[in-house]
Coordinates of C-alpha atoms in Angstrom, one line a residue:
Chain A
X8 CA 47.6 -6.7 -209.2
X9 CA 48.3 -3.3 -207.7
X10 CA 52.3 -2.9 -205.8
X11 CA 52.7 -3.1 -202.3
X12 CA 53.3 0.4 -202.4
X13 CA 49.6 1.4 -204.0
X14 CA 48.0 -0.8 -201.5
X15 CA 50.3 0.9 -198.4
X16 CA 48.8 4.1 -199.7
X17 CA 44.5 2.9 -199.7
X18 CA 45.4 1.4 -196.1
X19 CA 47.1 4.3 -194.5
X20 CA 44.8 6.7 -195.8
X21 CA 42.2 4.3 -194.3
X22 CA 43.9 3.9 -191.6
X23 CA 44.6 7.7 -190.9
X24 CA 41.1 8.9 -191.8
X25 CA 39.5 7.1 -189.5
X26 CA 41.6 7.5 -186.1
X27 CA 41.0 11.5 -187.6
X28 CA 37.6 11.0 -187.5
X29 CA 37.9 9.2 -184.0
X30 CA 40.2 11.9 -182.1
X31 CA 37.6 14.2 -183.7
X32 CA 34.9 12.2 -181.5
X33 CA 36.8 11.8 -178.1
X34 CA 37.7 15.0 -178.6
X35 CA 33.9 16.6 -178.2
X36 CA 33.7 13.5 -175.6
X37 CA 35.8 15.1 -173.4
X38 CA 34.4 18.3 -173.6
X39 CA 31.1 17.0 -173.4
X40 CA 30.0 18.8 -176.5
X41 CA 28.1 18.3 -179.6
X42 CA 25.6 15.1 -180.3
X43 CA 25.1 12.0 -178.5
X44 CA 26.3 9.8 -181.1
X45 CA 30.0 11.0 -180.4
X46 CA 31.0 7.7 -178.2
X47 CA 29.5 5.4 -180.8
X48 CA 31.0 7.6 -183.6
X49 CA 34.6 7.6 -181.5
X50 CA 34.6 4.1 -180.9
X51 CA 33.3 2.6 -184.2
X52 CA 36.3 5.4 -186.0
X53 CA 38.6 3.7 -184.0
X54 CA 37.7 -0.1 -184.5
X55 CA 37.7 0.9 -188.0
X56 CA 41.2 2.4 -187.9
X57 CA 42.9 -0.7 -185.7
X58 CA 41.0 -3.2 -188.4
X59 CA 43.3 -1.2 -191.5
X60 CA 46.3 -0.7 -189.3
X61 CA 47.8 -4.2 -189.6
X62 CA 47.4 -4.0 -193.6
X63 CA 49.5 -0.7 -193.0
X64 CA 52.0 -1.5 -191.0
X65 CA 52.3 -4.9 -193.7
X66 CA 52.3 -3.5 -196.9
X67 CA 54.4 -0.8 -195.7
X68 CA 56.7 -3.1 -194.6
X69 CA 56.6 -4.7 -198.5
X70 CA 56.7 -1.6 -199.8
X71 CA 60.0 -0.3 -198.6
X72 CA 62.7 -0.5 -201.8
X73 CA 65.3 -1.7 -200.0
X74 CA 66.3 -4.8 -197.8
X75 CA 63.8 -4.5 -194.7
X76 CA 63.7 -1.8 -192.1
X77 CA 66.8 0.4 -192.7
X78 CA 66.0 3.5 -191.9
X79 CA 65.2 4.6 -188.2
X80 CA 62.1 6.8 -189.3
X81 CA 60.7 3.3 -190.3
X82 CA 61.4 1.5 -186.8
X83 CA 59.8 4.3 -185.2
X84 CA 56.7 4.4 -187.6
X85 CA 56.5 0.7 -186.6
X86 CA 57.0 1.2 -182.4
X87 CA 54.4 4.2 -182.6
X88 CA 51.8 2.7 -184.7
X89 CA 51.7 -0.5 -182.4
X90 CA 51.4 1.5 -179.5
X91 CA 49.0 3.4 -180.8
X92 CA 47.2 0.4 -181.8
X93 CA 47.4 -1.1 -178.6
X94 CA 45.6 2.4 -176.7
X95 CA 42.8 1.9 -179.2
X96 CA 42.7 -1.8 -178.0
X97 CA 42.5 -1.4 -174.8
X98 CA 39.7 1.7 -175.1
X99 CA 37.5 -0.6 -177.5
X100 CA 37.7 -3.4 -175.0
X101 CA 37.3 -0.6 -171.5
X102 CA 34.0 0.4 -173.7
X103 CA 33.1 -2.9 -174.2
X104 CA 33.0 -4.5 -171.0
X105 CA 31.3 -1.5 -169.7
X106 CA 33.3 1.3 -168.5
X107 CA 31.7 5.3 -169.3
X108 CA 33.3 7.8 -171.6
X109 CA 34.6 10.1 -169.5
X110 CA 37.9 12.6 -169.5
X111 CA 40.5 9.7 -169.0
X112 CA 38.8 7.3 -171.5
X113 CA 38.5 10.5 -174.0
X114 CA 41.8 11.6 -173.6
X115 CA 43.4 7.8 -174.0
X116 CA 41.9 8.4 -177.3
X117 CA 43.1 11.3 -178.0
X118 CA 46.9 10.0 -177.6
X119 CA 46.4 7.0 -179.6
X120 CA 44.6 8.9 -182.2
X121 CA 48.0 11.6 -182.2
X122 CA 50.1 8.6 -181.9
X123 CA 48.7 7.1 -185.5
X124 CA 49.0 11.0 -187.2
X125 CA 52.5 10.7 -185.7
X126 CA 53.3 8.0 -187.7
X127 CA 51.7 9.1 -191.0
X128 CA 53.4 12.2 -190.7
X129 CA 56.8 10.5 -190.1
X130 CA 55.8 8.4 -193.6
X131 CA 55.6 11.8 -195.3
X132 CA 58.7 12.9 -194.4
X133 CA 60.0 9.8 -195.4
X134 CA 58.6 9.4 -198.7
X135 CA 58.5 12.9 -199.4
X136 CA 61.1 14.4 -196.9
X137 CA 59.1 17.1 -195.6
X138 CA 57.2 17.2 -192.7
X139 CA 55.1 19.7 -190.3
X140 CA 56.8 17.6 -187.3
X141 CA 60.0 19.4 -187.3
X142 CA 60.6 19.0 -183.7
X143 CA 60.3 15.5 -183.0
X144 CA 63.4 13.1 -182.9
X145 CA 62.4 10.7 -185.8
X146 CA 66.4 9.6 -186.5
X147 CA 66.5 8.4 -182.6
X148 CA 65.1 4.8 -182.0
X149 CA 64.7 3.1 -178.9
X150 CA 65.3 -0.4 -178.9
X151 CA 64.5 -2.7 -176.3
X152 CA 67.1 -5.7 -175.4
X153 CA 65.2 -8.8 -176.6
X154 CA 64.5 -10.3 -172.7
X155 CA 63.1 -6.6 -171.7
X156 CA 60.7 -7.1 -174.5
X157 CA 59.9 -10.5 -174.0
X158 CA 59.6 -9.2 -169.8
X159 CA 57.3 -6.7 -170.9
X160 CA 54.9 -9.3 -173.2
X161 CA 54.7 -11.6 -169.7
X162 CA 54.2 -8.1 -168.0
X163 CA 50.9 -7.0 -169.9
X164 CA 49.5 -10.5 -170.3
X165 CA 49.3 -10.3 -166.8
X166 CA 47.9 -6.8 -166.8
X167 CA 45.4 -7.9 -169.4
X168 CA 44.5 -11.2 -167.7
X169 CA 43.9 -9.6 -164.2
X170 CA 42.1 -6.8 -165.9
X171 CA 40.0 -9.1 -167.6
X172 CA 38.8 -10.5 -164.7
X173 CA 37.9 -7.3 -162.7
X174 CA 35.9 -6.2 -165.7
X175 CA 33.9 -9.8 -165.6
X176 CA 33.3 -10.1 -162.2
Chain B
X118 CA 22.7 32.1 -199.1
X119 CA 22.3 29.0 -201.2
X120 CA 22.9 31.0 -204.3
X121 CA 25.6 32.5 -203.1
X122 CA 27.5 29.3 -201.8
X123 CA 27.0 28.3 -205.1
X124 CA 28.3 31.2 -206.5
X125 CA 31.4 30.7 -204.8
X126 CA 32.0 27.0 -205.6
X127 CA 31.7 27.8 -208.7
X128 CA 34.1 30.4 -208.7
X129 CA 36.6 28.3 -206.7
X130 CA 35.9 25.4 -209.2
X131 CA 36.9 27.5 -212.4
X132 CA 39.9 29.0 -210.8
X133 CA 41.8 25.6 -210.4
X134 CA 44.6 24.8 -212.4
X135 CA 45.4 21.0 -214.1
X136 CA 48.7 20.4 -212.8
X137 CA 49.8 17.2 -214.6
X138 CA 53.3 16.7 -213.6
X139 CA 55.2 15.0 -210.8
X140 CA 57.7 18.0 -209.6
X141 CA 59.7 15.8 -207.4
X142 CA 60.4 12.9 -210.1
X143 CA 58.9 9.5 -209.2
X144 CA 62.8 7.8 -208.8
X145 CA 64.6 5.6 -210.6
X146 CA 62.9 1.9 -211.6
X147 CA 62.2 -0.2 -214.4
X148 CA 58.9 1.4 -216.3
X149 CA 57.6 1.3 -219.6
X150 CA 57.0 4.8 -221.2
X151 CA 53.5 5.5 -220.4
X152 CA 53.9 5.0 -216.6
X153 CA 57.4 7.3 -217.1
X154 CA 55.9 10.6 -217.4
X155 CA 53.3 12.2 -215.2
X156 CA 50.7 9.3 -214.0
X157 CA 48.4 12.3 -212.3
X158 CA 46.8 13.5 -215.5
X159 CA 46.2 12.4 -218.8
X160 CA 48.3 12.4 -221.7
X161 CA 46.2 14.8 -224.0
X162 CA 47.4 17.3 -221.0
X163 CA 51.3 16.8 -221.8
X164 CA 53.2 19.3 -223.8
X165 CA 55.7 18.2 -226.5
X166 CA 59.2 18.9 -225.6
X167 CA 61.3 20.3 -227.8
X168 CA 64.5 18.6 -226.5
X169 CA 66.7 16.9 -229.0
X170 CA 67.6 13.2 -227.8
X171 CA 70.1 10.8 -229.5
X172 CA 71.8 7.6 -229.0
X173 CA 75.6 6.9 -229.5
X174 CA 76.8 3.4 -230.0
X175 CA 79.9 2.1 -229.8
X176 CA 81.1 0.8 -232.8
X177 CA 80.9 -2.8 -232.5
X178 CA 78.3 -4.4 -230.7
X179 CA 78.6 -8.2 -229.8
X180 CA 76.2 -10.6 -228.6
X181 CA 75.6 -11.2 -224.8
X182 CA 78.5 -8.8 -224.5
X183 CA 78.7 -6.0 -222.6
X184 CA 78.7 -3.0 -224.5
X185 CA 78.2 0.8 -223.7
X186 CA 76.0 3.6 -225.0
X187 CA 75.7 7.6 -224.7
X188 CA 72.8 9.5 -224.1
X189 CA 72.6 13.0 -224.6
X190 CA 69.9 15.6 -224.1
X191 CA 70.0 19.1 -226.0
X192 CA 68.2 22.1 -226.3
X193 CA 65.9 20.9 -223.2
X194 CA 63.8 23.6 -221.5
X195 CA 63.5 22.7 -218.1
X196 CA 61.4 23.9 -214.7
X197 CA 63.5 25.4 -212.0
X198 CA 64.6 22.1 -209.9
X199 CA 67.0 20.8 -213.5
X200 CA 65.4 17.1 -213.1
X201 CA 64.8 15.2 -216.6
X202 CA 63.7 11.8 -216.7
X203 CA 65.4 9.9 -219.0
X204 CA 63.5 6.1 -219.8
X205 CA 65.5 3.7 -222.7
X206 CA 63.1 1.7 -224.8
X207 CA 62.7 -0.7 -227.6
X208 CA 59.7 0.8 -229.0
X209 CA 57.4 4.0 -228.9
X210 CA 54.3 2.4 -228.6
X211 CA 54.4 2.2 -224.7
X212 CA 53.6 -1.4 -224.5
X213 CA 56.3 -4.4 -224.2
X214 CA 59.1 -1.6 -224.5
X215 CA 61.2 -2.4 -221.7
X216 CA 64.6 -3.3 -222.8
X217 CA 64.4 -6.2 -221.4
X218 CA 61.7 -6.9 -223.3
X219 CA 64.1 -7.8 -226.4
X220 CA 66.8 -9.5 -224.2
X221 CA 68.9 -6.2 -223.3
X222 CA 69.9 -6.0 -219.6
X223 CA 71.0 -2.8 -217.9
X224 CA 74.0 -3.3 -216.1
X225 CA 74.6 0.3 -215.4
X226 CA 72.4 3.2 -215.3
X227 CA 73.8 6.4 -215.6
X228 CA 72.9 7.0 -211.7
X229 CA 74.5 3.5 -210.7
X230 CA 71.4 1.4 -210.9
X231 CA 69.9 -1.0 -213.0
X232 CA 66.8 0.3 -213.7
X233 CA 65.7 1.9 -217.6
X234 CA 64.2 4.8 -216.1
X235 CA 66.2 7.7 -214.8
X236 CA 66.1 10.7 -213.3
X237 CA 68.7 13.2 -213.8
X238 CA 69.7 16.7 -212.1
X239 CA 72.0 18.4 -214.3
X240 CA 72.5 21.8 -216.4
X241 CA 70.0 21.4 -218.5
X242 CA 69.3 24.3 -221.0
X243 CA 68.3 25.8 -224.3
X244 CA 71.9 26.1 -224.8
X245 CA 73.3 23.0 -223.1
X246 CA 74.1 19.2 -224.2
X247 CA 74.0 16.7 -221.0
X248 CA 75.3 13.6 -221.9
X249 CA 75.0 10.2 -220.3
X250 CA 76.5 7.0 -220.3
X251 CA 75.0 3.5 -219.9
X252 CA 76.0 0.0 -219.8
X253 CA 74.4 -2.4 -221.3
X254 CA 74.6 -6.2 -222.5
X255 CA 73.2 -6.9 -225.3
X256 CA 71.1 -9.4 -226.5
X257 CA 72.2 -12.9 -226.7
X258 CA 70.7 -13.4 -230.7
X259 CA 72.5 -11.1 -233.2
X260 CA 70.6 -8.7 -235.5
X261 CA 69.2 -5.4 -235.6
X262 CA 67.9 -4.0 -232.7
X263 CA 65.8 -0.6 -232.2
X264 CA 66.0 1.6 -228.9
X265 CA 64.4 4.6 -228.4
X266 CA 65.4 7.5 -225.4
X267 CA 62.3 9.3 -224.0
X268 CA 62.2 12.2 -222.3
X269 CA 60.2 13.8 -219.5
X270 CA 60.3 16.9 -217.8
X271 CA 58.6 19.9 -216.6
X272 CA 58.1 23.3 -218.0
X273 CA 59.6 26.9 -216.9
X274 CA 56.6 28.0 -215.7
X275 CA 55.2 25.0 -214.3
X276 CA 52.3 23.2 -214.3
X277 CA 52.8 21.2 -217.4
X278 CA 54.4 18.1 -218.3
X279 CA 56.5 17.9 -221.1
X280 CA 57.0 14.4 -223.0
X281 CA 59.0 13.7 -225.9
X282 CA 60.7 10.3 -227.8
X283 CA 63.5 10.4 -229.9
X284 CA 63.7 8.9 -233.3
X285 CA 64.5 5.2 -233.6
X286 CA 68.2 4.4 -233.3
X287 CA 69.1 1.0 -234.6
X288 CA 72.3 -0.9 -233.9
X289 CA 73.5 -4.0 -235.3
X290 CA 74.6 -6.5 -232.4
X291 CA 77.4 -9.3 -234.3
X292 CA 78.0 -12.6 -233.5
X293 CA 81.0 -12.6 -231.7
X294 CA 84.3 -13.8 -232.6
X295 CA 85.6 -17.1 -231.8
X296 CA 88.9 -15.9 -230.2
X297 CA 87.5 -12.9 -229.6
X298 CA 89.2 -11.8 -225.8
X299 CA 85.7 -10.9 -223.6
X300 CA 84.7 -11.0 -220.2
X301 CA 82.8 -13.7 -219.3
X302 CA 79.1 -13.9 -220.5
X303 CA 77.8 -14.6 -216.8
X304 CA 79.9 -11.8 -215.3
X305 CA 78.7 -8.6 -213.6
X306 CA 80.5 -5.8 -212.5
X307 CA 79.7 -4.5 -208.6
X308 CA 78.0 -1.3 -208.8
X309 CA 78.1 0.1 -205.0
X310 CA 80.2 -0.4 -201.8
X311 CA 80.1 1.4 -198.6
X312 CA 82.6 4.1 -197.7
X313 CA 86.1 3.4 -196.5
X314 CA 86.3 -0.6 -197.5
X315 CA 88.0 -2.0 -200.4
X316 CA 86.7 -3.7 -202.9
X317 CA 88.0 -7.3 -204.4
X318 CA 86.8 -7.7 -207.5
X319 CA 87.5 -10.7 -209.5
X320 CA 87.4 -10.8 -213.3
X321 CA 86.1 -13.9 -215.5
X322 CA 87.7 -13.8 -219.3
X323 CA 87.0 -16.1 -222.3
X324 CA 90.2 -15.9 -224.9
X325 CA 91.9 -13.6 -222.9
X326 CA 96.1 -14.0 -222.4
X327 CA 96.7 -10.9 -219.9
X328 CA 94.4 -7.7 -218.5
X329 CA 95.0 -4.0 -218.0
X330 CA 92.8 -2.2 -215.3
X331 CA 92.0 0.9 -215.8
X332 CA 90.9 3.3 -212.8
X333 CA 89.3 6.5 -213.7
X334 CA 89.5 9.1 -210.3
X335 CA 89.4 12.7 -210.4
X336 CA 90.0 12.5 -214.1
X337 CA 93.5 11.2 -213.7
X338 CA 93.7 7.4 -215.1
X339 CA 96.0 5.0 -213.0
X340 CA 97.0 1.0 -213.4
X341 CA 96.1 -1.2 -211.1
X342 CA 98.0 -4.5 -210.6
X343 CA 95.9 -7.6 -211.0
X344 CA 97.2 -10.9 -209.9
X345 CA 95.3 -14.2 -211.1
X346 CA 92.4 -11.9 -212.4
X347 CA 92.2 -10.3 -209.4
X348 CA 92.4 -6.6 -208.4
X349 CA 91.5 -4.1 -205.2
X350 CA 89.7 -0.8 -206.2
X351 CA 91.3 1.1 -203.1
X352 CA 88.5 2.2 -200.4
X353 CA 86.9 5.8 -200.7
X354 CA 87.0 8.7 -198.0
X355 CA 83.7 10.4 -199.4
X356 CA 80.3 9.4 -201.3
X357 CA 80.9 9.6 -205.1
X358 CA 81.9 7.7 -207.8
X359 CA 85.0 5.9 -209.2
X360 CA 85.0 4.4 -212.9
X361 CA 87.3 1.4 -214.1
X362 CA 87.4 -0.2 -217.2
X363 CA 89.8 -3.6 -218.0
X364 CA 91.7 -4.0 -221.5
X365 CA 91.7 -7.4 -222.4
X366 CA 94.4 -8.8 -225.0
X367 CA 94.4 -12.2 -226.6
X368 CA 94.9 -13.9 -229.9
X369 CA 91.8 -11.9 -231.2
X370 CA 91.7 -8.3 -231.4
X371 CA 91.9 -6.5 -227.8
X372 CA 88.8 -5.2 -226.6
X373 CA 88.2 -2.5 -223.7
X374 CA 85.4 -2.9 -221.8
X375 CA 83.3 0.0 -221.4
X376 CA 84.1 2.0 -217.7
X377 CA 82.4 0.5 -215.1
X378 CA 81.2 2.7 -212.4
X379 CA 81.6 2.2 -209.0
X380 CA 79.2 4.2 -206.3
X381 CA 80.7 4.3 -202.9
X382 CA 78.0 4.9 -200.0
X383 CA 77.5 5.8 -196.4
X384 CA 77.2 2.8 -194.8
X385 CA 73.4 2.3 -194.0
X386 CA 71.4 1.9 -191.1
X387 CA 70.9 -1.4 -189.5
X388 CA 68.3 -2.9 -187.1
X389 CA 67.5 -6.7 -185.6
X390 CA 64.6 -6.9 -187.0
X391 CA 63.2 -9.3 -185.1
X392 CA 64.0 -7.2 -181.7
X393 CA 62.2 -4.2 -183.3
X394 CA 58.8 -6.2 -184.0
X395 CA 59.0 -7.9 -180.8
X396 CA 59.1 -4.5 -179.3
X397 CA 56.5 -3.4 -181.2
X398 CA 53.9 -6.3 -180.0
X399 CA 55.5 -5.7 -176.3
X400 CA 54.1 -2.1 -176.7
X401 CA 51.0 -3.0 -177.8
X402 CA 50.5 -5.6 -175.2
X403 CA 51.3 -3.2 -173.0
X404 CA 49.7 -0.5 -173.2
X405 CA 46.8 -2.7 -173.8
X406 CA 46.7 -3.8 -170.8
X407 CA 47.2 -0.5 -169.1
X408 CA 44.2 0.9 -170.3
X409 CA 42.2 -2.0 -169.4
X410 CA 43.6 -1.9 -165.8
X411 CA 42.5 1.4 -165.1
X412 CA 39.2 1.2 -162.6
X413 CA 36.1 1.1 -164.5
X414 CA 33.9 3.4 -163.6
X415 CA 29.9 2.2 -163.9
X416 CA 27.4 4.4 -165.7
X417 CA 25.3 4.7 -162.8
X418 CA 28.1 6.0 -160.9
X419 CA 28.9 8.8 -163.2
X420 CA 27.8 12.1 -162.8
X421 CA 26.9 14.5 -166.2
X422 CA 26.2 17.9 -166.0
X423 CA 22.3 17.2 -165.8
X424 CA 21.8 15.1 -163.6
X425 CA 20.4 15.9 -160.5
X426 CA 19.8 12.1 -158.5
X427 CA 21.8 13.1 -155.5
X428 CA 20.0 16.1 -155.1
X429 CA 17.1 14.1 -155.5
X430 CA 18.0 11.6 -152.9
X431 CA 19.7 14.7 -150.7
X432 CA 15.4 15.6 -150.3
X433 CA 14.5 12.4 -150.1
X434 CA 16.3 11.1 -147.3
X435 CA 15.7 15.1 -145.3
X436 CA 12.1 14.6 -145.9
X437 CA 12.0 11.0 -144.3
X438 CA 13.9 12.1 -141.5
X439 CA 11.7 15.3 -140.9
X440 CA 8.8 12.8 -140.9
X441 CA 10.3 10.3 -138.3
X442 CA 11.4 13.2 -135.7
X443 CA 7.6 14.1 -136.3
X444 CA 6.3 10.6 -135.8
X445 CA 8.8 10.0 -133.0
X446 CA 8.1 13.3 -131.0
X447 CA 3.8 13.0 -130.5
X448 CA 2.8 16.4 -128.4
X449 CA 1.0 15.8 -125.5
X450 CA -2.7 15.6 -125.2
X451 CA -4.3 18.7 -124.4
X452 CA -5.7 19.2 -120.5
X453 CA -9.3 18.5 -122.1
X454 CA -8.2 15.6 -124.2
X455 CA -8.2 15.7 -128.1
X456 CA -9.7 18.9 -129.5
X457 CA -13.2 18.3 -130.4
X458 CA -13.6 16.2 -133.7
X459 CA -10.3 14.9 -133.9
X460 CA -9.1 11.4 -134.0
X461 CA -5.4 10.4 -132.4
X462 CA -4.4 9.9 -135.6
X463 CA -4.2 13.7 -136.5
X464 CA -3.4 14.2 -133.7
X465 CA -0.5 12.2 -134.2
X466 CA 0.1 14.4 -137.4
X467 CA -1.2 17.8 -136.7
X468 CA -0.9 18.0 -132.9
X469 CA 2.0 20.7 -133.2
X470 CA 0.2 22.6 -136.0
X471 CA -3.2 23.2 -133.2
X472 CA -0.6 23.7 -130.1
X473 CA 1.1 26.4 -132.6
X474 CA -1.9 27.9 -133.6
X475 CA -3.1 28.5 -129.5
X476 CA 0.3 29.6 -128.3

């Protein structure tokens, strides 16, 4: 058996070299550059990324040496990586249903793509304590009250549902 | 080209440097020796250090007591940051060495943990002895026990990890008195509290007629009253340490515990979990969604830098016009009629091309 903290390390470099390889790929998508395999190579990165990313966020989780999340660099690893993941869920099903690559799609990407590198590089800085993010406010967490979190679910289920429909019909 | 890409790969290849050491220490935990030193390279790439390591017991050892031991480190030539990493063993064979392993538990590490592998910042030096102090209980069978202290560190010029093991040290652990005064075999000592709150601790004695605690601060020992086995360590202004030790007296001869340390800490910091991951699936629902509500915009709508449809069309649709106006505006006939050999047809067509050619 490998540690929680081995297996954090083969998912996040999974994890992270794929959503590379994807921001790499909307990138020349939005400049309309290079070979006509970018999209497929953009969007396949980026399912590839979003499948590791919940063994990440997990075994990081089980990895941490104390009791749980208490540290605010871990929180907002957690908060960035899910919205990250959520971006890249909502381009994979946009490309699905239909919907062209063009600037807006490409530069969605993009963010959730910096997003996920975000949150690696907040893991080295945690682990390691040194980072190339010097300038970002890692101690400062922004937490939600529980009802504004549970009004924001109801909010996008809505937005996903309604969305879902325009895209089918 | 090729050959000289290949060239320079090689070159780049048989400059690199085997680096073998972990300059940043790998932390505190429990580990057996072979994962202690440097896990990036092989051992046949370790040096040998040429520290001197020994063990200090106290002199009588009792078993499933609580007892205390010195470490100390000599003559240890060290890389720039001072960090040695100390690991205490039963053998040298780096298999089933753990303490543990022959019923020793750590109840103290020198850095306030429990773990058998430490690392240490200090003044290390060619000149220097750094000395530290463990607590231990030992086993629960008497007899003759071996432990071992290994040593890891890295070198003044870098780049190499040095490893070394000191000789066996063997202690005898005794059967312990009957009215011999003692804590409690089930009781542990608290090793950390947060900054400014006292601490209650509560003391559990076998054979034991009355206690003296002992508090060790700023090198000045004080007394500290203890009612019903009880006494408050009073709460500390800054992160550090504080070291107590009881005295216990009974029919059998008194014992003193070894000092127990006592690591205050900034309090740390603290989430509701549960808030925090609902958040996080709130965000990701989210933003989900706001991708996905964004207009789709069709393929066939799209234009790309090569395409030229509307221009296409543009013609398409000026041609068909050009051709209804012609259809739709006929000339005349001619005074004489249609010109000789035509039909009304091209007429129809051409009549403005033979009126054009006479004016």
């Amino acid at each position: 058996m490998i540690s929680a903290g081995t297996f954090h390390v083969i998912a996040t470099e999974l994890t992270v070299g794929t959503f590379a390889l994807s921001g790499v790929a909307f990138l020349l998508c939005a400049l309309n550059k290079g070979p006509s395999s970018k999209e497929a190579v953009a969007h396949w990165a980026l399912l590839g990324g979003l499948i590791a990313t919940p063994f990440a966020i997990i075994s990081g989780v089980n990895a941490i040496s104390g009791e749980g999340i208490d540290n605010p660099m871990l929180a907002n690893k957690l908060l960035l990586s899910m919205t990250s993941a959520g971006l890249a869920i909502g381009l994979l099903l946009r490309k699905m249903w239909g919907s062209t690559v063009d600037l807006r799609h490409s530069s969605v990407g993009m963010i959730s793509v910096a997003l996920m590198l975000t949150t690696a590089g907040i893991g080295g800085e945690y682990s390691r304590g040194e980072t190339l993010l010097l300038f970002i406010p890692k101690d400062t967490v922004m937490l939600f009250p529980m009802w504004a979190s549970i009004t924001i679910i109801a909010l996008g289920l809505a937005i996903f549902a309604k969305s879902a429909v325009q895209h089918r019909s | 080209m090729r050959f000289k890409i290949a060239i320079v790969l090689l070159l780049m290849i048989l400059s690199t440097t085997i680096s073998t050491a972990n300059p940043g220490g790998k932390g505190d935990a429990v580990r057996s020796r072979d994962c202690a030193g440097s896990c990036h390279g092989s051992s046949s790439t370790n040096g040998s250090s040429g520290a001197e390591l020994a063990i200090q017991f106290q002199s009588e050892v009792y078993a499933g007591l609580i007892t205390e031991i010195e470490t100390s480190v000599s003559f240890a030539e060290v890389s720039s940051n001072n960090m040695v990493g100390l690991t205490l063993l039963i053998n040298s064979d780096g298999a089933k060495d753990l303490p543990a392993n022959d019923g020793w538990e750590i109840i103290t590490d020198p850095n306030g943990g429990t773990n058998n592998y430490v690392e240490i910042v200090d003044s290390f030096s060619l000149e220097s002895m750094v000395s530290q102090t463990w607590t231990l209980r030992a086993p629960s069978n008497p007899g003759n026990y071996n432990l071992y202290l290994a040593i890891q560190h890295g070198s003044p010029n870098g780049g190499i990890a040095m490893t070394g093991i000191s000789s066996m040290q063997s202690v005898t652990v005794s059967e312990v008195p009957e009215n011999l005064p003692r804590l409690a075999d089930d009781w542990q000592p608290v090793n950390s509290r947060l900054l400014g709150e006292e601490t209650e601790i509560t003391l559990e004695t076998v054979n034991t007629d009355s206690v003296i605690v002992e508090l060790q601060s700023g090198g000045e020992i004080i007394n500290l009253e203890v009612v019903e086995n009880k006494f408050t360590i009073p709460a500390a202004v800054n992160p550090g340490v504080v070291q107590w030790r009881v005295i216990l007296d009974g029919e059998g001869p008194t014992q003193t515990s070894p000092w127990f340390r006592l690591s205050a800490v900034e309090p740390g910091w603290e989430v509701d979990e549960t808030a925090l991951y609902l958040q996080g699936f709130a965000l990701l629902i989210l933003f989900a969604g706001l991708v996905l509500v964004q207009k789709p915009s069709s393929s066939s709508e799209v234009e790309n830098k090569y395409g030229n449809t509307a221009e296409v069309n543009s013609q398409f649709v000026a041609i068909q016009e050009e051709s209804q106006t012609q259809t739709n505006t006929v000339r005349p006939l001619p005074a004489g009629g249609l010109p000789e050999g035509w039909t009304m047809e091209q007429w129809e067509y051409y009549g403005h091309e033979y009126q054009g050619g006479i004016q």
